[in-house]
Coordinates of C-alpha atoms in Angstrom, one line a residue:
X19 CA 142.2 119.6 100.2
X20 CA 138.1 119.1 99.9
X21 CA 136.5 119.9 96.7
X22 CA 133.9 123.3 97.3
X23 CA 130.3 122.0 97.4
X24 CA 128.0 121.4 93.9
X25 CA 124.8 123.4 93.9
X26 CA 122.3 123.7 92.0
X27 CA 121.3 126.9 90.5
X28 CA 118.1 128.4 89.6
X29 CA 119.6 128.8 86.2
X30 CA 120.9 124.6 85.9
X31 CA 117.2 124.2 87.4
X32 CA 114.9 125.5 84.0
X33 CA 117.7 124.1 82.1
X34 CA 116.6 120.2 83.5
X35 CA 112.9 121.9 83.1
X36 CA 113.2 122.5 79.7
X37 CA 115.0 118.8 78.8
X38 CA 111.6 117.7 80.8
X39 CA 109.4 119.8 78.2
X40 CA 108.2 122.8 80.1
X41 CA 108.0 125.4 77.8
X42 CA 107.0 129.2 77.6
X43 CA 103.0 130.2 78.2
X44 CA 102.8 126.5 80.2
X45 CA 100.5 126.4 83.2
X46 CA 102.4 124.0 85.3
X47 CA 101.3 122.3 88.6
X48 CA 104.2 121.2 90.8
X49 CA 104.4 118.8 94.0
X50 CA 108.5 118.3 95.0
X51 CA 109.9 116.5 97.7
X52 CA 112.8 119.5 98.0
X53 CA 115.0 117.1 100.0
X54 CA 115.7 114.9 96.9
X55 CA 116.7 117.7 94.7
X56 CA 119.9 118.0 96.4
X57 CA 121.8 121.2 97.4
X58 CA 120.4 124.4 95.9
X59 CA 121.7 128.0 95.9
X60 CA 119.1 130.0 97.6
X61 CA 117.0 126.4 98.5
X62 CA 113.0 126.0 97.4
X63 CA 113.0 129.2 95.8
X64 CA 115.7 128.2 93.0
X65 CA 113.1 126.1 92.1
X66 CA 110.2 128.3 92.4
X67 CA 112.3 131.2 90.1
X68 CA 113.3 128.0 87.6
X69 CA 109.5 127.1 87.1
X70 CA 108.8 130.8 86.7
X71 CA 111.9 131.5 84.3
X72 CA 110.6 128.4 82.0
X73 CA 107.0 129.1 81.9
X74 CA 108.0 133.1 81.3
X75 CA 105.7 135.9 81.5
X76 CA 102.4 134.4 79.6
X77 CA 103.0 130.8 82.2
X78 CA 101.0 130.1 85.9
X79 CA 103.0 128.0 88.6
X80 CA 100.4 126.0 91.0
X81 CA 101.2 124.3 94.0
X82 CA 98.9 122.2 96.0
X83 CA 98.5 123.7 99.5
X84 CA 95.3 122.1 101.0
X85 CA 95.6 124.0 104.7
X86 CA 96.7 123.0 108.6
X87 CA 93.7 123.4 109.9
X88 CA 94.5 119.9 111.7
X89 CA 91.3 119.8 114.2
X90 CA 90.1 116.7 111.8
X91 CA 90.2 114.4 115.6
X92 CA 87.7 116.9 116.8
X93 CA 84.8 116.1 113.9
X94 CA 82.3 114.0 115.4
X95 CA 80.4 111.3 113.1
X96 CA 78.4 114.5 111.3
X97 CA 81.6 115.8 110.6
X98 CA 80.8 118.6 113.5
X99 CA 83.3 120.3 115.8
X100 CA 81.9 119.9 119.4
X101 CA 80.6 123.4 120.7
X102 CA 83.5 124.0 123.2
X103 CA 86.0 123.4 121.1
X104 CA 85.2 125.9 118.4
X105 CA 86.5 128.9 119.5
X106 CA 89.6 127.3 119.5
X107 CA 90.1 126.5 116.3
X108 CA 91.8 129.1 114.1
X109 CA 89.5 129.8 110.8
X110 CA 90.8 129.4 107.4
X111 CA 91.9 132.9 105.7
X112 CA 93.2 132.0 102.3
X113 CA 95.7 134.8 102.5
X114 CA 97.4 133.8 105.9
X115 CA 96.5 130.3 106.5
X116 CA 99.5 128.2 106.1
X117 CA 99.8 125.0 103.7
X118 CA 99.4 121.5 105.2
X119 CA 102.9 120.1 106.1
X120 CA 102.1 116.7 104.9
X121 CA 102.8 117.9 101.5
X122 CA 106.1 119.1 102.0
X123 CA 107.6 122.7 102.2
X124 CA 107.4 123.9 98.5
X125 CA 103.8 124.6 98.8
X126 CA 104.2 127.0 101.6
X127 CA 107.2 128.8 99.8
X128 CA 105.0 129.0 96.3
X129 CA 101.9 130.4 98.7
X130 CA 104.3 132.9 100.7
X131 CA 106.0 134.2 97.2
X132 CA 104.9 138.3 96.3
X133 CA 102.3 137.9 93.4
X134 CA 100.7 134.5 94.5
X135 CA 97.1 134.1 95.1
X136 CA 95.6 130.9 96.9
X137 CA 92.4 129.8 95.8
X138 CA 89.5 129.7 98.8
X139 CA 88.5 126.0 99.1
X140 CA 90.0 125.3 102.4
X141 CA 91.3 121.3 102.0
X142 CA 91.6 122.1 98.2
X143 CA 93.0 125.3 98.0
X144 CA 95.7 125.7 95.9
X145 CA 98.4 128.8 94.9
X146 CA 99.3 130.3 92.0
X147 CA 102.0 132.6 90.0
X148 CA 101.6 134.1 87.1
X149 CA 99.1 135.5 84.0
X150 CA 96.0 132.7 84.6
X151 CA 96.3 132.9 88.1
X152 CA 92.9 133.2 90.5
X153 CA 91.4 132.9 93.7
X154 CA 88.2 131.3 92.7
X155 CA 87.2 128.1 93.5
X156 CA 83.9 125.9 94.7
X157 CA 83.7 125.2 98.4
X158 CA 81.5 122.0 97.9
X159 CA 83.6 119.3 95.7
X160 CA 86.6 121.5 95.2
X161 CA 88.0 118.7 92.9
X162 CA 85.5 118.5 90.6
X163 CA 83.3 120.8 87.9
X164 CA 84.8 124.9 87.9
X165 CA 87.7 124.4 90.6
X166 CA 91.2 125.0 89.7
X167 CA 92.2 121.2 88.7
X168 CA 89.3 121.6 86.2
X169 CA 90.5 124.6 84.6
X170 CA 93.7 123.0 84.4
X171 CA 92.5 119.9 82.4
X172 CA 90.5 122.4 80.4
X173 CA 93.8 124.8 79.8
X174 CA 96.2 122.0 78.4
X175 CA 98.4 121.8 81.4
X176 CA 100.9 120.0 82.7
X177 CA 102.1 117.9 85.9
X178 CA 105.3 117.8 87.4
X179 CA 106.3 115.7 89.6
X180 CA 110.0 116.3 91.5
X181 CA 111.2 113.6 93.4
X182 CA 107.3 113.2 94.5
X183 CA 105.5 110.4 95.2
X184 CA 103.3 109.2 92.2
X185 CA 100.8 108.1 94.7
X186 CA 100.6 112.1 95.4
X187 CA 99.4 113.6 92.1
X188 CA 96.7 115.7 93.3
X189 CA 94.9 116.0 89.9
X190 CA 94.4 112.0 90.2
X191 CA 91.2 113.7 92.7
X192 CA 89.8 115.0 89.5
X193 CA 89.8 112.3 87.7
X194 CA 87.9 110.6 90.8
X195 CA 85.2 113.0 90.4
X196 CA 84.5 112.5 87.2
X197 CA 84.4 108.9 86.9
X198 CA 80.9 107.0 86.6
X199 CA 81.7 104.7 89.5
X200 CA 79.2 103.5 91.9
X201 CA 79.4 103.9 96.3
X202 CA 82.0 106.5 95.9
X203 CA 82.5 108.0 99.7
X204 CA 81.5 111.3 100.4
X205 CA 82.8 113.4 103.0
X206 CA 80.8 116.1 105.1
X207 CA 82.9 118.6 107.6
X208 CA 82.3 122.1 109.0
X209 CA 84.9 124.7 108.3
X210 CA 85.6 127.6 110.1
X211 CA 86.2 130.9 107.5
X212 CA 87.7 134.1 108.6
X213 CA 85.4 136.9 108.1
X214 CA 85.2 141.0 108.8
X215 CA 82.5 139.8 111.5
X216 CA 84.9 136.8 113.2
X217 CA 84.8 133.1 112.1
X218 CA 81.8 131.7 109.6
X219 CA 80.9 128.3 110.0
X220 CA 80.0 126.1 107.2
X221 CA 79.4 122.4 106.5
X222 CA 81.6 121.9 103.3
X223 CA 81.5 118.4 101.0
X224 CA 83.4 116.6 98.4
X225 CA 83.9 113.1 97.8
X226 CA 86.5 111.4 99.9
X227 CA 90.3 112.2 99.5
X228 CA 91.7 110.8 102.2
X229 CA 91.1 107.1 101.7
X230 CA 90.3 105.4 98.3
X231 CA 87.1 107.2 96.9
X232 CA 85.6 103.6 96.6
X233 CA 86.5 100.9 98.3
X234 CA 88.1 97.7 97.4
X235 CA 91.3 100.2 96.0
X236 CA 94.8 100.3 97.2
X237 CA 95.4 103.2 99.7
X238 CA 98.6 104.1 97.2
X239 CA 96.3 103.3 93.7
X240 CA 97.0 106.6 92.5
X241 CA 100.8 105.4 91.8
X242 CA 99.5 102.3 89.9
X243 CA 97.4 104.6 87.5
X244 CA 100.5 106.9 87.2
X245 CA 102.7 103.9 86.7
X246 CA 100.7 102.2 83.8
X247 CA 100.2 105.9 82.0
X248 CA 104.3 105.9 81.9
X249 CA 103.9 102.1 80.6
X250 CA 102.0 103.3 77.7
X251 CA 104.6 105.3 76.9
X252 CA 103.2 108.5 77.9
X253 CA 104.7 111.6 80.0
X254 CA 108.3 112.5 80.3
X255 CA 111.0 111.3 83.0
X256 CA 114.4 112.8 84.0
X257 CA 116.0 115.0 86.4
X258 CA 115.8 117.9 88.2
X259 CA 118.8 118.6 89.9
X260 CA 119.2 115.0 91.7
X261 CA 115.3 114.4 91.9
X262 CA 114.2 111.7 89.5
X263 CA 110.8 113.5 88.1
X264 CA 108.1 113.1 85.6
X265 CA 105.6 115.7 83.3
X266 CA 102.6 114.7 82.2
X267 CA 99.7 116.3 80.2
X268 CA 96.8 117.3 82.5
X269 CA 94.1 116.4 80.2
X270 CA 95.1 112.9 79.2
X271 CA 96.6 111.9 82.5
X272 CA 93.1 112.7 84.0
X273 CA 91.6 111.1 81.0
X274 CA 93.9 107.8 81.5
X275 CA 92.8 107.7 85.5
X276 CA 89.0 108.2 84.7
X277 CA 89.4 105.1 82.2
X278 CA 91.3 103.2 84.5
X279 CA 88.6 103.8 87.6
X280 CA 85.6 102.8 85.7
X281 CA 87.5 99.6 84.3
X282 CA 88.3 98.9 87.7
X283 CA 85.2 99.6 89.8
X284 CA 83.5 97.0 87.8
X285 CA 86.3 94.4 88.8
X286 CA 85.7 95.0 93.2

């Protein structure tokens, strides 16, 4: 006779939260790779309704959600889309554009979820839950001064990490903008917005996020600055449900990375 199935419950969920150190009145970004937190009851919203349940009524989920725009093969070398192709490409709404894929699905479920608001950078954009929640964000440098990975360095937040890549902590892009490094790449794109009056476009820029923001660095550097912060004896790691995960403090992980880039720059 087989044994029934073992799930994991929203409720077993906050319980490997908590042991982590999310507590109530938290502002908590997530990225999870779902398919390593084994089986779940109800699936990516278990986790969704554990974050929510841990950071209770006075805590803000955040989820990275960039966008699937995908028309990046149509930019020519002044990052322009080519005049026959722009009616083709679908403008960026923050309220019904979907989250990138590459990320995973969680992002998508957090943006989808009744009470969320996603922030209007397009590649930047993130979505939120809960009492510090907002929509407003810069459209040039989304990563840097006033956008939402500013606010929450500012805020005393926290970074969790389930079963994610370390090489995928989106906040790491703060720390790139604020580091005093030299020949850091800039990027320059137009962006198709949804407006009242049909599609707006706009030239938007930020310093490069796809690719090393100087060069010399490993594509996957951002693990090796999350690495040696967990060397130091910083952060938290455990489980949640089968995913081996991490928390760290906002403000000194981006601290830690700006130290490390400005070491390193001078060392390429």
């Amino acid at each position: 006779m087989t044994s029934p199935p073992t799930f994991h419950t929203r409720a077993s969920l906050r319980q490997d939260l908590q042991r982590l150190g999310i507590r109530a009145g938290d502002m908590v970004m997530v990225h999870a790779a779902m398919s390593t937190v084994g089986p779940l009851l109800n699936g990516p919203d278990a986790l969704i309704g554990a974050l929510l349940d841990a950071v209770g009524a006075d805590g803000t989920l955040i989820a990275y959600t960039d966008w699937d725009g995908a028309y990046d093969s149509l930019l020519d070398a002044a990052g322009r889309v080519p005049l026959e192709w722009r009616p083709h490409v679908p403008p960026f709404d923050p309220a019904t554009s979907r989250a990138a894929r590459d990320y995973g699905i969680l992002a998508e479920f957090v943006r989808t979820t009744p009470g969320a608001y996603r922030s209007g950078n397009p590649g930047a954009s993130v979505a939120a839950i809960g009492a510090r929640a907002a929509a407003d964000h810069p459209l040039d440098y989304g990563y840097g001064e006033g956008s939402p990975l500013a606010k929450l360095v500012q805020a005393g937040s926290k970074v969790l990490m389930v079963g994610a890549p370390r090489d995928t902590m989106t906040l790491l892009h703060h720390s790139e903008h604020l580091a005093q490094v030299p020949n850091k790449r800039i990027r320059r794109y137009e962006v198709p917005f949804a407006t009242a009056e049909g599609p707006c476009w706009r030239m938007v820029e930020e310093f490069e996020t796809s690719e090393p923001v100087i060069p010399g660095l490993a594509d996957d550097y951002f693990a090796t600055i999350v690495n040696g912060y967990l060397a130091a004896g910083e952060g938290q790691q455990g489980t949640v449900g089968n995913a081996p995960s991490l928390m760290v403090e906002a403000e000194a992980m981006c601290r830690f990375a700006v130290n490390w880039l400005e070491r390193h720059a001078n060392s390429l």
